[in-house]
Amino acid sequence: MEKSVSALLEDQVGEETNLHARIIELEKNLDNAKQRLSMGEDQMERFLKSTLGFAEDKGKEKVKFQSRVSKLKRKLEAFRQVSGSADEVDMEIKEKMQATEVAMAEMESLNQNLIAKERKSNDELQEVRKKLMDQEEDLELMEARIQILIVKERASNDELQGVRQELINSLGKCGSASYIGIKRMGELDSRPFYNAVNRRYSEKEASDKAAELCSMWEDYLRDHSWHPFKTVMGEDGKTVEIIDEEEERLKGLKDEYGEELYKAVITALIEMHEYNPSGRYVISELWNYKEGRKASMREVVSYILKQWETPK
């Protein structure tokens, strides 16, 4: 009976020794798993910089894994106390390690995809920058050409204005013409003034009154403070200035002297506003009297050539 008890005790001691060795082996495996997990955590932190969403999921998984490790530790402690089997714990550790390796492989693949996409985006960005630089060079060349054209246009316009002024001076010396001549823009026509006052005064007084009235309105036209215009919306949607027919001076002129004199003043006012609004003085212009408009250079040259060829 004693031998039987001794044998049982030896068996119990042997089993405890084996159990202790098994526990030590499990602890080593657990330490290795923790080391590999630590290395995996370092790699995870690097990958977290590439994708926040993926990192968040893996971070949660990491928390779960740590929680699982804590549970495993508790199980090992319980295993020491109750001498239960450690095979289940060992299997769970191996499974979790495998899951960790799979997750790390997935993160590595994701990181490689992100790197490839970044390289592709950089290549596309460089291509766009190159195109923009080419366009900027084209725009600079175009701007230089436009500046050259502007300079040429100004030179041509100055030359044309010089020729036009010479024609004005030359035609002005020739006196009246049949249909091409010189019109003084903004100058009042004295005849409507004479006609308006002739009905009220004698011939001698009418001449003086007409000259006096015409001189007064010439002063009005040259007065910069007098602006008998109003702004309205045109048909094209843009604002334009037109004569204000209700302006006090113009309305009084029309009521007192009639439509003819009123139209003469309006015509001179419009011409001065169009040709010389800032200076408010009369300027000469080549004029097509036949059609009542500004004459073109072609018309003036053609007229002069015809006059030159006509026998005197």
Coordinates of C-alpha atoms in Angstrom, one line a residue:
M1 CA 0.0 0.0 0.0
E2 CA 2.9 2.4 0.9
K3 CA 4.6 1.5 -2.4
S4 CA 1.5 2.3 -4.2
V5 CA 1.3 5.7 -2.6
S6 CA 4.9 6.3 -3.3
A7 CA 4.4 5.4 -6.9
L8 CA 1.5 7.8 -7.0
L9 CA 3.6 10.6 -5.5
E10 CA 6.3 10.0 -8.0
D11 CA 3.8 10.1 -10.8
Q12 CA 2.4 13.3 -9.4
V13 CA 5.9 14.8 -9.1
G14 CA 6.7 13.7 -12.7
E15 CA 3.5 15.2 -14.0
E16 CA 4.1 18.5 -12.1
T17 CA 7.6 18.6 -13.6
N18 CA 6.3 18.1 -17.1
L19 CA 3.6 20.6 -16.4
H20 CA 6.2 23.1 -15.2
A21 CA 8.4 22.5 -18.2
R22 CA 5.3 23.0 -20.4
I23 CA 4.4 26.2 -18.7
I24 CA 8.0 27.5 -19.2
E25 CA 7.8 26.6 -22.9
L26 CA 4.5 28.4 -23.2
E27 CA 5.9 31.5 -21.4
K28 CA 8.8 31.5 -23.9
N29 CA 6.4 31.2 -26.8
L30 CA 4.3 34.0 -25.3
D31 CA 7.5 36.2 -24.9
N32 CA 8.4 35.4 -28.6
A33 CA 4.9 36.3 -29.6
K34 CA 5.1 39.5 -27.7
Q35 CA 8.4 40.4 -29.3
R36 CA 7.0 39.7 -32.8
L37 CA 3.9 41.6 -31.9
S38 CA 6.1 44.5 -30.8
M39 CA 7.9 44.4 -34.1
G40 CA 4.6 44.3 -35.9
E41 CA 3.4 47.3 -33.9
D42 CA 6.5 49.3 -35.1
Q43 CA 5.7 48.4 -38.7
M44 CA 2.0 49.3 -38.1
E45 CA 3.0 52.7 -36.9
R46 CA 4.9 53.4 -40.1
F47 CA 2.0 52.2 -42.2
L48 CA -0.4 54.3 -40.1
K49 CA 1.1 57.4 -41.8
S50 CA 0.0 56.2 -45.2
T51 CA -3.6 55.4 -44.5
L52 CA -5.6 56.7 -41.5
G53 CA -8.7 54.6 -42.1
F54 CA -6.7 51.3 -42.4
A55 CA -4.6 52.3 -39.3
E56 CA -7.7 52.9 -37.3
D57 CA -9.1 49.4 -38.0
K58 CA -5.7 47.8 -37.3
G59 CA -5.4 49.9 -34.1
K60 CA -8.6 48.4 -32.9
E61 CA -7.4 45.0 -33.8
K62 CA -4.2 45.7 -31.9
V63 CA -6.2 46.6 -28.8
K64 CA -8.3 43.4 -29.2
F65 CA -5.1 41.4 -29.6
Q66 CA -3.6 42.9 -26.5
S67 CA -6.8 42.2 -24.7
R68 CA -6.6 38.6 -26.0
V69 CA -3.0 38.3 -24.7
S70 CA -4.1 39.5 -21.3
K71 CA -6.7 36.9 -21.3
L72 CA -4.1 34.3 -22.3
K73 CA -1.9 35.3 -19.4
R74 CA -4.9 34.9 -17.1
K75 CA -5.5 31.5 -18.6
L76 CA -1.8 30.5 -18.1
E77 CA -2.1 31.6 -14.5
A78 CA -5.2 29.6 -14.1
F79 CA -3.4 26.7 -15.9
R80 CA -0.7 26.8 -13.3
Q81 CA -3.2 26.7 -10.5
V82 CA -5.4 23.9 -11.9
S83 CA -2.7 22.2 -14.0
G84 CA -5.0 22.2 -17.0
S85 CA -4.0 21.5 -20.6
A86 CA -2.0 24.3 -22.4
D87 CA -2.6 23.0 -25.9
E88 CA -5.6 25.3 -26.4
V89 CA -3.7 28.3 -25.3
D90 CA -0.7 27.5 -27.5
M91 CA -3.1 27.0 -30.5
E92 CA -4.7 30.4 -29.9
I93 CA -1.3 32.1 -29.7
K94 CA -0.3 30.6 -33.0
E95 CA -3.6 31.5 -34.6
K96 CA -3.2 35.1 -33.4
M97 CA 0.3 35.3 -34.7
Q98 CA -0.8 34.0 -38.1
A99 CA -3.6 36.6 -38.1
T100 CA -1.0 39.3 -37.2
E101 CA 1.3 38.2 -40.1
V102 CA -1.6 38.3 -42.5
A103 CA -2.6 41.8 -41.3
M104 CA 1.0 43.0 -41.7
A105 CA 1.1 41.5 -45.2
E106 CA -2.1 43.3 -46.1
M107 CA -0.6 46.6 -44.8
E108 CA 2.5 46.1 -46.8
S109 CA 0.5 45.5 -49.9
L110 CA -1.6 48.6 -49.2
N111 CA 1.6 50.6 -48.6
Q112 CA 3.0 49.5 -51.9
N113 CA -0.2 50.5 -53.7
L114 CA -0.1 53.9 -52.0
I115 CA 3.6 54.3 -53.1
A116 CA 2.7 53.4 -56.7
K117 CA -0.3 55.8 -56.7
E118 CA 1.9 58.6 -55.3
R119 CA 4.5 58.0 -58.0
K120 CA 1.8 58.0 -60.7
S121 CA 0.4 61.2 -59.2
N122 CA 3.8 62.8 -59.2
D123 CA 4.4 61.8 -62.8
E124 CA 1.0 63.3 -63.8
L125 CA 1.8 66.4 -61.8
Q126 CA 5.1 66.9 -63.6
E127 CA 3.3 66.4 -66.9
V128 CA 0.8 69.1 -66.0
R129 CA 3.6 71.4 -64.8
K130 CA 5.4 70.9 -68.1
K131 CA 2.2 71.7 -70.1
L132 CA 1.7 74.9 -68.0
M133 CA 5.2 76.0 -68.6
D134 CA 4.8 75.4 -72.3
Q135 CA 1.6 77.4 -72.2
E136 CA 3.3 80.2 -70.3
E137 CA 6.0 80.4 -72.9
D138 CA 3.4 80.5 -75.7
L139 CA 1.5 83.3 -73.8
E140 CA 4.7 85.3 -73.4
L141 CA 5.5 85.0 -77.1
M142 CA 1.9 86.0 -78.0
E143 CA 2.1 88.9 -75.6
A144 CA 5.3 90.1 -77.2
R145 CA 3.7 89.8 -80.7
I146 CA 0.7 91.8 -79.4
Q147 CA 2.9 94.5 -78.1
I148 CA 4.7 94.7 -81.4
L149 CA 1.3 95.0 -83.2
I150 CA 0.2 97.7 -80.7
V151 CA 3.3 99.7 -81.4
K152 CA 2.8 99.3 -85.2
E153 CA -0.8 100.2 -84.9
R154 CA 0.0 103.4 -82.9
A155 CA 2.7 104.4 -85.4
S156 CA 0.2 103.8 -88.3
N157 CA -2.5 105.6 -86.5
D158 CA -0.2 108.6 -85.8
E159 CA 0.8 108.6 -89.4
L160 CA -2.8 108.4 -90.5
Q161 CA -3.8 111.2 -88.2
G162 CA -1.0 113.3 -89.6
V163 CA -2.1 112.7 -93.2
R164 CA -5.7 113.4 -92.2
Q165 CA -4.7 116.7 -90.6
E166 CA -2.8 117.6 -93.7
L167 CA -5.9 116.9 -95.8
I168 CA -8.0 119.0 -93.4
N169 CA -5.5 121.9 -93.8
S170 CA -5.4 121.6 -97.6
L171 CA -9.1 121.3 -98.1
G172 CA -9.7 124.1 -95.7
K173 CA -7.8 126.4 -98.0
C174 CA -9.8 125.3 -101.0
G175 CA -13.1 126.8 -99.8
S176 CA -16.5 125.2 -100.2
A177 CA -16.8 121.9 -102.0
S178 CA -19.6 120.0 -103.7
Y179 CA -19.9 117.1 -101.2
I180 CA -16.4 116.5 -99.6
G181 CA -15.1 119.3 -97.4
I182 CA -14.3 120.5 -93.9
K183 CA -16.9 120.7 -91.1
R184 CA -16.2 122.4 -87.8
M185 CA -17.6 120.0 -85.2
G186 CA -19.4 121.8 -82.4
E187 CA -19.7 125.1 -84.2
L188 CA -23.1 126.8 -84.1
D189 CA -24.8 127.5 -87.4
S190 CA -25.7 131.3 -87.4
R191 CA -28.6 131.0 -89.9
P192 CA -31.2 129.6 -87.5
F193 CA -30.3 132.3 -85.0
Y194 CA -31.0 135.0 -87.6
N195 CA -34.2 133.3 -88.7
A196 CA -35.4 133.0 -85.2
V197 CA -34.9 136.7 -84.3
N198 CA -35.8 138.1 -87.7
R199 CA -39.5 137.6 -87.0
R200 CA -39.3 139.8 -84.0
Y201 CA -36.9 142.6 -85.0
S202 CA -36.0 144.7 -88.0
E203 CA -33.4 143.5 -90.4
K204 CA -30.6 145.7 -88.8
E205 CA -31.6 144.8 -85.2
A206 CA -32.1 141.1 -86.1
S207 CA -28.5 140.8 -87.3
D208 CA -27.1 142.2 -84.0
K209 CA -29.6 140.2 -81.9
A210 CA -28.7 137.0 -83.8
A211 CA -25.0 137.6 -83.3
E212 CA -25.5 138.3 -79.6
L213 CA -27.7 135.2 -79.0
C214 CA -25.3 133.0 -81.0
S215 CA -22.3 134.3 -79.0
M216 CA -24.1 133.6 -75.7
W217 CA -24.9 130.0 -76.7
E218 CA -21.3 129.5 -77.8
D219 CA -20.2 130.4 -74.3
Y220 CA -22.7 127.9 -72.9
L221 CA -21.2 125.2 -75.2
R222 CA -17.7 125.9 -73.9
D223 CA -18.8 125.9 -70.3
H224 CA -17.5 122.7 -68.6
S225 CA -19.9 123.1 -65.7
W226 CA -22.9 122.8 -68.0
H227 CA -23.7 119.2 -68.7
P228 CA -27.2 118.9 -70.2
F229 CA -27.1 115.1 -70.6
K230 CA -28.7 112.2 -68.8
T231 CA -27.7 108.5 -68.5
V232 CA -30.1 105.8 -69.8
M233 CA -29.9 102.1 -70.5
G234 CA -29.3 101.3 -74.2
E235 CA -30.8 98.5 -76.2
D236 CA -27.6 96.5 -75.8
G237 CA -27.8 96.7 -72.0
K238 CA -25.1 99.3 -71.7
T239 CA -25.5 102.8 -70.3
V240 CA -25.4 105.8 -72.7
E241 CA -25.7 109.5 -72.4
I242 CA -28.4 111.4 -74.3
I243 CA -29.6 115.0 -74.4
D244 CA -31.8 115.9 -71.4
E245 CA -34.6 117.7 -73.2
E246 CA -36.0 118.8 -69.8
E247 CA -32.8 120.7 -69.0
E248 CA -33.8 124.3 -68.1
R249 CA -31.7 126.2 -70.7
L250 CA -32.6 123.9 -73.6
K251 CA -36.3 123.8 -72.7
G252 CA -36.4 127.7 -72.4
L253 CA -34.6 128.0 -75.8
K254 CA -37.1 125.8 -77.5
D255 CA -40.1 127.5 -75.9
E256 CA -38.9 131.0 -76.7
Y257 CA -37.3 130.6 -80.2
G258 CA -38.8 127.4 -81.7
E259 CA -37.7 124.1 -83.0
E260 CA -35.2 125.2 -85.7
L261 CA -32.9 127.1 -83.3
Y262 CA -33.3 124.3 -80.7
K263 CA -32.1 121.7 -83.2
A264 CA -29.1 123.8 -84.2
V265 CA -27.9 124.0 -80.6
I266 CA -28.6 120.3 -80.0
T267 CA -26.6 119.4 -83.1
A268 CA -23.6 121.5 -82.0
L269 CA -23.8 120.1 -78.5
I270 CA -23.9 116.5 -79.6
E271 CA -20.9 117.1 -82.0
M272 CA -18.9 118.7 -79.3
H273 CA -19.7 116.0 -76.8
E274 CA -18.7 113.3 -79.3
Y275 CA -15.5 114.9 -80.7
N276 CA -14.1 117.0 -77.9
P277 CA -16.0 116.5 -74.6
S278 CA -13.0 117.4 -72.4
G279 CA -11.7 120.4 -74.3
R280 CA -15.1 121.9 -75.2
Y281 CA -13.8 123.7 -78.3
V282 CA -14.6 123.4 -82.0
I283 CA -12.4 121.0 -84.1
S284 CA -12.3 120.5 -87.9
E285 CA -13.2 117.2 -89.5
L286 CA -13.3 115.8 -93.0
W287 CA -17.0 115.6 -93.9
N288 CA -19.2 114.0 -96.5
Y289 CA -21.9 116.7 -97.0
K290 CA -23.8 114.6 -99.4
E291 CA -24.5 111.8 -96.8
G292 CA -24.1 114.0 -93.7
R293 CA -21.3 112.0 -92.0
K294 CA -17.6 111.8 -91.4
A295 CA -15.7 111.2 -94.6
S296 CA -13.3 108.3 -95.0
M297 CA -9.7 108.7 -96.1
R298 CA -10.6 106.8 -99.3
E299 CA -13.4 109.2 -100.1
V300 CA -11.2 112.2 -99.5
V301 CA -8.3 110.9 -101.6
S302 CA -10.6 109.9 -104.4
Y303 CA -12.2 113.3 -104.4
I304 CA -8.8 115.1 -104.5
L305 CA -7.7 112.9 -107.4
K306 CA -10.8 113.7 -109.3
Q307 CA -10.4 117.4 -108.7
W308 CA -6.7 117.2 -109.8
E309 CA -7.7 115.4 -113.1
T310 CA -10.5 117.9 -113.8
P311 CA -9.4 120.5 -116.4
K312 CA -9.2 124.0 -115.0

